[in-house]
């Protein structure tokens, strides 16, 4: 069956360092992958979309990679700030709908 | 400002009662979705709709019902058949299926 795994439930990173979050999937061949940010008690907010033929996508301090051979996406936040603390979700397209991972709770320590 | 409005933010239900959660969008999106979020389980899809007057079951549709009579509205009814309804419910919309989704701020449902 299809499965999406995000590397850990929680990740603590020192302010100013690069945070790297992992999304692995099995039994899936998505045309694209999306990353969302969710703050406590709020709905997720779309951040980035990367297509299967794109190796890397950037937006300000965010960078996403997509390796369809490894079936993995990496999400990087450079020069991390306490305001980046949130839960980050990856989502894979399934045609008409998306399937979400369980998320990684990122905490940036001042 | 365009967006998705979910109401109410908090909802309480007595055992055996049906309850309806509201979701309205003014983004002119064709597709709308309902998710349930439980601690540690991520988002699970309940129902989705690609177009007015049509909807499909998601992964956990049992005990829920929806309607899509207008493009901007996609209400979710949690029926008494749903044995464990306590959760955070999220509504989303997208231009079309599979595209980036815009989410509301959720309704937290609790059982009295």
PDB file of C-alpha atoms in Angstrom, chain B residues 46-47 57-65 79 81-83:
ATOM      1  CA  UNK B  46     -13.085  12.397   4.544  1.00  0.00           C
ATOM      2  CA  UNK B  47     -14.802  13.606   1.356  1.00  0.00           C
ATOM      3  CA  UNK B  57     -15.616   9.430  -0.548  1.00  0.00           C
ATOM      4  CA  UNK B  58     -12.146   9.805   0.850  1.00  0.00           C
ATOM      5  CA  UNK B  59     -10.297   7.385   3.094  1.00  0.00           C
ATOM      6  CA  UNK B  60     -12.512   7.695   6.186  1.00  0.00           C
ATOM      7  CA  UNK B  61     -16.020   8.607   4.936  1.00  0.00           C
ATOM      8  CA  UNK B  62     -17.992   6.299   7.262  1.00  0.00           C
ATOM      9  CA  UNK B  63     -20.207   8.272   9.639  1.00  0.00           C
ATOM     10  CA  UNK B  64     -19.974  11.477   7.599  1.00  0.00           C
ATOM     11  CA  UNK B  65     -22.036  13.067   4.820  1.00  0.00           C
ATOM     12  CA  UNK B  79     -23.670  11.791  12.007  1.00  0.00           C
ATOM     13  CA  UNK B  81     -22.935   6.783  13.266  1.00  0.00           C
ATOM     14  CA  UNK B  82     -19.455   8.298  13.667  1.00  0.00           C
ATOM     15  CA  UNK B  83     -18.318   6.607  16.876  1.00  0.00           C
TER      16      UNK B  83
END
